[in-house]
Amino acid sequence: MTPQNLEILHRDQLTLGGFSGLKEHRLVTGKKLWGDRANPEAWDGLGNFVYLADAQFDPNGETGMHSHKEIDVISVMVKGRIAHKGSLKHGGSLDTFDAQVQSAGGEGFSHNEVNPDNTKNRMLQLWVMPEVSGQPARYEKSSATWGNTTRIYGGSTKDGLPFPAQTTIDVAMLKAGESIGLSDPYLAYVATGDGKVNDTTVTDGDLIRGADASFTATTNVQLVVVGTLV
């Protein structure tokens, strides 16, 4: 039985949408950004975190060049590769388990994410609203490794992280049997693998929220955890 304080949103029960060369399930459309346009099937955000989509690019598919302003766009690779084109780090690429943060600020940026391969890939996209408006555009790439938890967004300014903010995003790469604590409040997305939140079984494509909990991997797991510092 699922504890009353634990909620699970199953990706594959949501409507599949998309645009250009990709298909996606939208699991979070925060009212802070989307207002009345929020997906009624999706959950609200947490802190300034306002969007989560689990996307698959068609073989050689692409988003098409488009622009963002006053939003931080975080991409986390789950499977395959992405070739990155645009006004920030044009010509870069992401491999499986890499992540990039494109902070638009008031300056804004344009980008096109392209699947360079003849097979489908898979990428998570998360949006966070910046705490301070009018900032210059910035870019950062990071890589997660098995057995470690990597902070890819947010954190205290005293920690010297590239994108300090009250809203945090971590990527935990847990081997079978490893555990991580989930502090209240949190949203946690199982990108790959299987595990348990306390005694409740969860799997690839499950978005989780609840009170303080412990996540234990039963297979190798890529877990994206959104939290807040306060």
PDB file of C-alpha atoms in Angstrom:
ATOM      1  CA  MET A   1       0.000   0.000   0.000  1.00  0.00           C
ATOM      2  CA  THR A   2       1.254   3.495  -0.835  1.00  0.00           C
ATOM      3  CA  PRO A   3       1.592   5.650   2.300  1.00  0.00           C
ATOM      4  CA  GLN A   4      -0.879   8.533   2.404  1.00  0.00           C
ATOM      5  CA  ASN A   5       1.912  11.111   2.343  1.00  0.00           C
ATOM      6  CA  LEU A   6       3.509   9.611  -0.794  1.00  0.00           C
ATOM      7  CA  GLU A   7       2.176  10.454  -4.249  1.00  0.00           C
ATOM      8  CA  ILE A   8       3.300   8.951  -7.568  1.00  0.00           C
ATOM      9  CA  LEU A   9       2.610  10.289 -11.067  1.00  0.00           C
ATOM     10  CA  HIS A  10       3.183   7.654 -13.759  1.00  0.00           C
ATOM     11  CA  ARG A  11       4.616   9.015 -17.007  1.00  0.00           C
ATOM     12  CA  ASP A  12       3.038   6.402 -19.257  1.00  0.00           C
ATOM     13  CA  GLN A  13      -0.457   7.288 -18.031  1.00  0.00           C
ATOM     14  CA  LEU A  14      -0.083  10.839 -19.388  1.00  0.00           C
ATOM     15  CA  THR A  15      -0.895  12.089 -22.878  1.00  0.00           C
ATOM     16  CA  LEU A  16       2.056  11.937 -25.279  1.00  0.00           C
ATOM     17  CA  GLY A  17       2.673  15.282 -26.971  1.00  0.00           C
ATOM     18  CA  GLY A  18       5.590  16.928 -28.678  1.00  0.00           C
ATOM     19  CA  PHE A  19       6.721  19.197 -31.473  1.00  0.00           C
ATOM     20  CA  SER A  20       9.156  19.208 -34.405  1.00  0.00           C
ATOM     21  CA  GLY A  21      11.302  16.080 -34.187  1.00  0.00           C
ATOM     22  CA  LEU A  22      10.496  14.930 -30.667  1.00  0.00           C
ATOM     23  CA  LYS A  23       7.732  13.337 -28.585  1.00  0.00           C
ATOM     24  CA  GLU A  24       7.387  14.060 -24.875  1.00  0.00           C
ATOM     25  CA  HIS A  25       5.380  13.536 -21.710  1.00  0.00           C
ATOM     26  CA  ARG A  26       4.990  16.697 -19.621  1.00  0.00           C
ATOM     27  CA  LEU A  27       4.975  15.759 -15.955  1.00  0.00           C
ATOM     28  CA  VAL A  28       5.325  19.230 -14.380  1.00  0.00           C
ATOM     29  CA  THR A  29       3.835  22.505 -15.636  1.00  0.00           C
ATOM     30  CA  GLY A  30       4.050  24.860 -12.683  1.00  0.00           C
ATOM     31  CA  LYS A  31       1.271  27.409 -12.259  1.00  0.00           C
ATOM     32  CA  LYS A  32       3.891  30.034 -11.352  1.00  0.00           C
ATOM     33  CA  LEU A  33       4.861  30.116 -15.048  1.00  0.00           C
ATOM     34  CA  TRP A  34       2.015  28.460 -16.933  1.00  0.00           C
ATOM     35  CA  GLY A  35      -0.996  29.809 -15.011  1.00  0.00           C
ATOM     36  CA  ASP A  36      -4.258  28.691 -16.664  1.00  0.00           C
ATOM     37  CA  ARG A  37      -2.239  26.996 -19.426  1.00  0.00           C
ATOM     38  CA  ALA A  38      -0.848  24.395 -17.022  1.00  0.00           C
ATOM     39  CA  ASN A  39      -1.367  20.794 -18.160  1.00  0.00           C
ATOM     40  CA  PRO A  40      -4.233  19.434 -16.029  1.00  0.00           C
ATOM     41  CA  GLU A  41      -2.612  15.978 -16.086  1.00  0.00           C
ATOM     42  CA  ALA A  42       0.710  17.310 -14.771  1.00  0.00           C
ATOM     43  CA  TRP A  43       1.766  18.336 -11.292  1.00  0.00           C
ATOM     44  CA  ASP A  44       2.528  21.822 -10.056  1.00  0.00           C
ATOM     45  CA  GLY A  45       6.156  22.786  -9.544  1.00  0.00           C
ATOM     46  CA  LEU A  46       8.288  23.280  -6.450  1.00  0.00           C
ATOM     47  CA  GLY A  47       9.985  26.547  -5.577  1.00  0.00           C
ATOM     48  CA  ASN A  48      10.933  28.134  -8.901  1.00  0.00           C
ATOM     49  CA  PHE A  49      10.957  24.753 -10.688  1.00  0.00           C
ATOM     50  CA  VAL A  50       8.125  24.955 -13.220  1.00  0.00           C
ATOM     51  CA  TYR A  51       8.580  22.325 -15.962  1.00  0.00           C
ATOM     52  CA  LEU A  52       9.607  18.703 -16.458  1.00  0.00           C
ATOM     53  CA  ALA A  53       9.337  16.850 -19.763  1.00  0.00           C
ATOM     54  CA  ASP A  54      10.585  13.354 -20.607  1.00  0.00           C
ATOM     55  CA  ALA A  55      11.368  13.516 -24.323  1.00  0.00           C
ATOM     56  CA  GLN A  56      12.481  11.154 -27.062  1.00  0.00           C
ATOM     57  CA  PHE A  57      13.950  12.618 -30.225  1.00  0.00           C
ATOM     58  CA  ASP A  58      13.162  10.921 -33.513  1.00  0.00           C
ATOM     59  CA  PRO A  59      16.194   9.505 -35.356  1.00  0.00           C
ATOM     60  CA  ASN A  60      18.060  12.614 -36.582  1.00  0.00           C
ATOM     61  CA  GLY A  61      15.238  14.702 -35.079  1.00  0.00           C
ATOM     62  CA  GLU A  62      15.692  18.211 -33.714  1.00  0.00           C
ATOM     63  CA  THR A  63      13.792  20.875 -31.816  1.00  0.00           C
ATOM     64  CA  GLY A  64      14.432  23.577 -34.424  1.00  0.00           C
ATOM     65  CA  MET A  65      16.085  26.868 -33.522  1.00  0.00           C
ATOM     66  CA  HIS A  66      14.052  28.766 -30.914  1.00  0.00           C
ATOM     67  CA  SER A  67      14.636  31.372 -28.218  1.00  0.00           C
ATOM     68  CA  HIS A  68      14.226  31.677 -24.439  1.00  0.00           C
ATOM     69  CA  LYS A  69      14.339  34.649 -22.091  1.00  0.00           C
ATOM     70  CA  GLU A  70      14.270  34.839 -18.280  1.00  0.00           C
ATOM     71  CA  ILE A  71      14.223  31.070 -17.836  1.00  0.00           C
ATOM     72  CA  ASP A  72      16.899  28.531 -16.894  1.00  0.00           C
ATOM     73  CA  VAL A  73      16.745  25.470 -19.155  1.00  0.00           C
ATOM     74  CA  ILE A  74      18.324  22.287 -17.770  1.00  0.00           C
ATOM     75  CA  SER A  75      18.801  19.246 -20.036  1.00  0.00           C
ATOM     76  CA  VAL A  76      19.680  15.808 -18.626  1.00  0.00           C
ATOM     77  CA  MET A  77      20.601  13.008 -21.018  1.00  0.00           C
ATOM     78  CA  VAL A  78      19.158   9.603 -20.214  1.00  0.00           C
ATOM     79  CA  LYS A  79      20.075   7.690 -23.372  1.00  0.00           C
ATOM     80  CA  GLY A  80      21.958   8.560 -26.539  1.00  0.00           C
ATOM     81  CA  ARG A  81      23.478  11.879 -27.607  1.00  0.00           C
ATOM     82  CA  ILE A  82      22.532  15.468 -28.396  1.00  0.00           C
ATOM     83  CA  ALA A  83      24.366  17.899 -30.658  1.00  0.00           C
ATOM     84  CA  HIS A  84      23.933  21.414 -29.296  1.00  0.00           C
ATOM     85  CA  LYS A  85      23.577  24.404 -31.597  1.00  0.00           C
ATOM     86  CA  GLY A  86      22.841  28.002 -30.660  1.00  0.00           C
ATOM     87  CA  SER A  87      24.099  31.236 -29.175  1.00  0.00           C
ATOM     88  CA  LEU A  88      25.572  29.482 -26.099  1.00  0.00           C
ATOM     89  CA  LYS A  89      28.408  26.956 -26.667  1.00  0.00           C
ATOM     90  CA  HIS A  90      27.503  26.305 -30.294  1.00  0.00           C
ATOM     91  CA  GLY A  91      28.955  23.033 -31.519  1.00  0.00           C
ATOM     92  CA  GLY A  92      28.906  21.321 -28.128  1.00  0.00           C
ATOM     93  CA  SER A  93      27.384  17.927 -27.409  1.00  0.00           C
ATOM     94  CA  LEU A  94      25.881  15.851 -24.629  1.00  0.00           C
ATOM     95  CA  ASP A  95      26.405  12.121 -24.094  1.00  0.00           C
ATOM     96  CA  THR A  96      24.414   9.728 -21.917  1.00  0.00           C
ATOM     97  CA  PHE A  97      24.232  11.034 -18.292  1.00  0.00           C
ATOM     98  CA  ASP A  98      25.593  14.482 -19.212  1.00  0.00           C
ATOM     99  CA  ALA A  99      23.649  17.597 -18.209  1.00  0.00           C
ATOM    100  CA  GLN A 100      23.688  21.201 -19.381  1.00  0.00           C
ATOM    101  CA  VAL A 101      22.279  24.390 -17.894  1.00  0.00           C
ATOM    102  CA  GLN A 102      21.418  27.246 -20.239  1.00  0.00           C
ATOM    103  CA  SER A 103      20.514  30.320 -18.214  1.00  0.00           C
ATOM    104  CA  ALA A 104      18.731  32.815 -20.460  1.00  0.00           C
ATOM    105  CA  GLY A 105      18.594  35.803 -18.118  1.00  0.00           C
ATOM    106  CA  GLY A 106      17.483  39.096 -19.585  1.00  0.00           C
ATOM    107  CA  GLU A 107      19.961  38.683 -22.445  1.00  0.00           C
ATOM    108  CA  GLY A 108      18.272  35.524 -23.727  1.00  0.00           C
ATOM    109  CA  PHE A 109      19.600  32.743 -25.934  1.00  0.00           C
ATOM    110  CA  SER A 110      18.642  30.739 -29.016  1.00  0.00           C
ATOM    111  CA  HIS A 111      19.253  27.012 -29.393  1.00  0.00           C
ATOM    112  CA  ASN A 112      18.508  23.900 -31.402  1.00  0.00           C
ATOM    113  CA  GLU A 113      19.053  20.463 -29.862  1.00  0.00           C
ATOM    114  CA  VAL A 114      19.698  17.776 -32.491  1.00  0.00           C
ATOM    115  CA  ASN A 115      19.788  13.981 -32.309  1.00  0.00           C
ATOM    116  CA  PRO A 116      22.841  13.119 -34.468  1.00  0.00           C
ATOM    117  CA  ASP A 117      22.089   9.401 -34.562  1.00  0.00           C
ATOM    118  CA  ASN A 118      19.822   7.108 -36.581  1.00  0.00           C
ATOM    119  CA  THR A 119      18.144   5.783 -33.412  1.00  0.00           C
ATOM    120  CA  LYS A 120      15.895   7.442 -30.846  1.00  0.00           C
ATOM    121  CA  ASN A 121      17.475   9.069 -27.810  1.00  0.00           C
ATOM    122  CA  ARG A 122      15.987  10.262 -24.520  1.00  0.00           C
ATOM    123  CA  MET A 123      16.425  13.540 -22.666  1.00  0.00           C
ATOM    124  CA  LEU A 124      14.801  15.225 -19.672  1.00  0.00           C
ATOM    125  CA  GLN A 125      14.173  18.953 -19.820  1.00  0.00           C
ATOM    126  CA  LEU A 126      13.596  20.996 -16.665  1.00  0.00           C
ATOM    127  CA  TRP A 127      12.872  24.707 -16.404  1.00  0.00           C
ATOM    128  CA  VAL A 128      13.518  26.934 -13.416  1.00  0.00           C
ATOM    129  CA  MET A 129      12.509  30.599 -13.166  1.00  0.00           C
ATOM    130  CA  PRO A 130      15.489  32.773 -12.150  1.00  0.00           C
ATOM    131  CA  GLU A 131      15.383  34.501  -8.770  1.00  0.00           C
ATOM    132  CA  VAL A 132      16.975  37.677 -10.182  1.00  0.00           C
ATOM    133  CA  SER A 133      15.890  39.085 -13.529  1.00  0.00           C
ATOM    134  CA  GLY A 134      18.021  40.889 -16.098  1.00  0.00           C
ATOM    135  CA  GLN A 135      21.128  38.695 -15.790  1.00  0.00           C
ATOM    136  CA  PRO A 136      23.487  37.808 -18.678  1.00  0.00           C
ATOM    137  CA  ALA A 137      23.057  34.465 -20.442  1.00  0.00           C
ATOM    138  CA  ARG A 138      25.292  31.666 -19.125  1.00  0.00           C
ATOM    139  CA  TYR A 139      26.090  28.019 -19.902  1.00  0.00           C
ATOM    140  CA  GLU A 140      27.466  25.105 -17.881  1.00  0.00           C
ATOM    141  CA  LYS A 141      27.932  21.400 -18.672  1.00  0.00           C
ATOM    142  CA  SER A 142      28.414  18.611 -16.138  1.00  0.00           C
ATOM    143  CA  SER A 143      28.579  14.801 -16.049  1.00  0.00           C
ATOM    144  CA  ALA A 144      27.086  12.437 -13.472  1.00  0.00           C
ATOM    145  CA  THR A 145      28.902   9.236 -12.474  1.00  0.00           C
ATOM    146  CA  TRP A 146      27.755   5.997 -10.883  1.00  0.00           C
ATOM    147  CA  GLY A 147      27.774   5.945  -7.106  1.00  0.00           C
ATOM    148  CA  ASN A 148      27.625   9.748  -6.817  1.00  0.00           C
ATOM    149  CA  THR A 149      25.108  12.561  -6.504  1.00  0.00           C
ATOM    150  CA  THR A 150      25.864  15.647  -8.602  1.00  0.00           C
ATOM    151  CA  ARG A 151      24.389  19.091  -7.950  1.00  0.00           C
ATOM    152  CA  ILE A 152      23.653  20.506 -11.417  1.00  0.00           C
ATOM    153  CA  TYR A 153      21.611  23.551 -10.368  1.00  0.00           C
ATOM    154  CA  GLY A 154      21.073  25.708  -7.290  1.00  0.00           C
ATOM    155  CA  GLY A 155      22.680  25.760  -3.886  1.00  0.00           C
ATOM    156  CA  SER A 156      24.170  28.339  -1.570  1.00  0.00           C
ATOM    157  CA  THR A 157      26.381  31.126  -2.915  1.00  0.00           C
ATOM    158  CA  LYS A 158      29.037  30.189  -0.320  1.00  0.00           C
ATOM    159  CA  ASP A 159      29.458  26.770  -1.981  1.00  0.00           C
ATOM    160  CA  GLY A 160      30.832  28.388  -5.149  1.00  0.00           C
ATOM    161  CA  LEU A 161      28.424  26.576  -7.462  1.00  0.00           C
ATOM    162  CA  PRO A 162      27.855  28.047 -10.951  1.00  0.00           C
ATOM    163  CA  PHE A 163      24.090  28.595 -10.583  1.00  0.00           C
ATOM    164  CA  PRO A 164      23.333  29.396  -6.912  1.00  0.00           C
ATOM    165  CA  ALA A 165      19.602  29.411  -6.144  1.00  0.00           C
ATOM    166  CA  GLN A 166      17.110  28.355  -3.484  1.00  0.00           C
ATOM    167  CA  THR A 167      15.697  25.731  -5.881  1.00  0.00           C
ATOM    168  CA  THR A 168      18.098  22.800  -6.287  1.00  0.00           C
ATOM    169  CA  ILE A 169      18.422  19.990  -8.833  1.00  0.00           C
ATOM    170  CA  ASP A 170      20.581  16.930  -8.155  1.00  0.00           C
ATOM    171  CA  VAL A 171      21.255  13.881 -10.321  1.00  0.00           C
ATOM    172  CA  ALA A 172      21.836  10.739  -8.234  1.00  0.00           C
ATOM    173  CA  MET A 173      23.427   7.776 -10.015  1.00  0.00           C
ATOM    174  CA  LEU A 174      22.688   4.944  -7.606  1.00  0.00           C
ATOM    175  CA  LYS A 175      23.988   1.428  -7.955  1.00  0.00           C
ATOM    176  CA  ALA A 176      21.731  -1.410  -6.795  1.00  0.00           C
ATOM    177  CA  GLY A 177      21.518  -1.357  -2.997  1.00  0.00           C
ATOM    178  CA  GLU A 178      22.572   2.287  -2.595  1.00  0.00           C
ATOM    179  CA  SER A 179      20.260   4.788  -0.883  1.00  0.00           C
ATOM    180  CA  ILE A 180      19.654   8.527  -0.806  1.00  0.00           C
ATOM    181  CA  GLY A 181      17.572  10.635   1.568  1.00  0.00           C
ATOM    182  CA  LEU A 182      14.701  12.729   0.178  1.00  0.00           C
ATOM    183  CA  SER A 183      14.117  15.820   2.307  1.00  0.00           C
ATOM    184  CA  ASP A 184      10.726  17.517   2.520  1.00  0.00           C
ATOM    185  CA  PRO A 185       9.765  19.164   0.238  1.00  0.00           C
ATOM    186  CA  TYR A 186      10.987  17.237  -2.792  1.00  0.00           C
ATOM    187  CA  LEU A 187      10.067  16.035  -6.257  1.00  0.00           C
ATOM    188  CA  ALA A 188      12.038  13.003  -7.458  1.00  0.00           C
ATOM    189  CA  TYR A 189      11.916  11.505 -10.946  1.00  0.00           C
ATOM    190  CA  VAL A 190      13.081   7.977 -11.712  1.00  0.00           C
ATOM    191  CA  ALA A 191      14.727   8.384 -15.113  1.00  0.00           C
ATOM    192  CA  THR A 192      16.012   4.806 -15.309  1.00  0.00           C
ATOM    193  CA  GLY A 193      15.867   1.714 -13.133  1.00  0.00           C
ATOM    194  CA  ASP A 194      13.814   0.524 -10.175  1.00  0.00           C
ATOM    195  CA  GLY A 195      13.785   1.298  -6.486  1.00  0.00           C
ATOM    196  CA  LYS A 196      11.805   1.745  -3.311  1.00  0.00           C
ATOM    197  CA  VAL A 197      10.685   4.880  -1.492  1.00  0.00           C
ATOM    198  CA  ASN A 198      10.505   3.547   2.035  1.00  0.00           C
ATOM    199  CA  ASP A 199       8.485   0.372   1.295  1.00  0.00           C
ATOM    200  CA  THR A 200       6.808   1.521  -1.956  1.00  0.00           C
ATOM    201  CA  THR A 201       8.155   0.207  -5.268  1.00  0.00           C
ATOM    202  CA  VAL A 202       8.801   2.766  -8.027  1.00  0.00           C
ATOM    203  CA  THR A 203      10.194   2.439 -11.536  1.00  0.00           C
ATOM    204  CA  ASP A 204      11.380   4.257 -14.670  1.00  0.00           C
ATOM    205  CA  GLY A 205       8.972   7.112 -15.438  1.00  0.00           C
ATOM    206  CA  ASP A 206       7.620   7.611 -11.912  1.00  0.00           C
ATOM    207  CA  LEU A 207       7.518  11.134 -10.435  1.00  0.00           C
ATOM    208  CA  ILE A 208       7.393  11.084  -6.632  1.00  0.00           C
ATOM    209  CA  ARG A 209       6.549  13.583  -3.920  1.00  0.00           C
ATOM    210  CA  GLY A 210       5.897  13.294  -0.203  1.00  0.00           C
ATOM    211  CA  ALA A 211       7.342  13.926   3.224  1.00  0.00           C
ATOM    212  CA  ASP A 212      10.865  12.975   4.311  1.00  0.00           C
ATOM    213  CA  ALA A 213      11.739   9.582   2.832  1.00  0.00           C
ATOM    214  CA  SER A 214      14.563   7.281   1.822  1.00  0.00           C
ATOM    215  CA  PHE A 215      15.050   6.031  -1.757  1.00  0.00           C
ATOM    216  CA  THR A 216      16.852   2.709  -2.198  1.00  0.00           C
ATOM    217  CA  ALA A 217      17.857   1.457  -5.648  1.00  0.00           C
ATOM    218  CA  THR A 218      16.980  -2.171  -6.420  1.00  0.00           C
ATOM    219  CA  THR A 219      18.673  -1.896  -9.834  1.00  0.00           C
ATOM    220  CA  ASN A 220      21.027   0.793 -11.134  1.00  0.00           C
ATOM    221  CA  VAL A 221      19.027   4.053 -11.055  1.00  0.00           C
ATOM    222  CA  GLN A 222      19.342   7.544 -12.528  1.00  0.00           C
ATOM    223  CA  LEU A 223      17.295   9.744 -10.186  1.00  0.00           C
ATOM    224  CA  VAL A 224      16.651  13.475 -10.602  1.00  0.00           C
ATOM    225  CA  VAL A 225      15.788  15.209  -7.329  1.00  0.00           C
ATOM    226  CA  VAL A 226      14.339  18.733  -7.074  1.00  0.00           C
ATOM    227  CA  GLY A 227      14.354  20.420  -3.681  1.00  0.00           C
ATOM    228  CA  THR A 228      14.594  23.786  -1.957  1.00  0.00           C
ATOM    229  CA  LEU A 229      17.062  25.208   0.540  1.00  0.00           C
ATOM    230  CA  VAL A 230      14.278  26.598   2.753  1.00  0.00           C
TER     231      VAL A 230
END
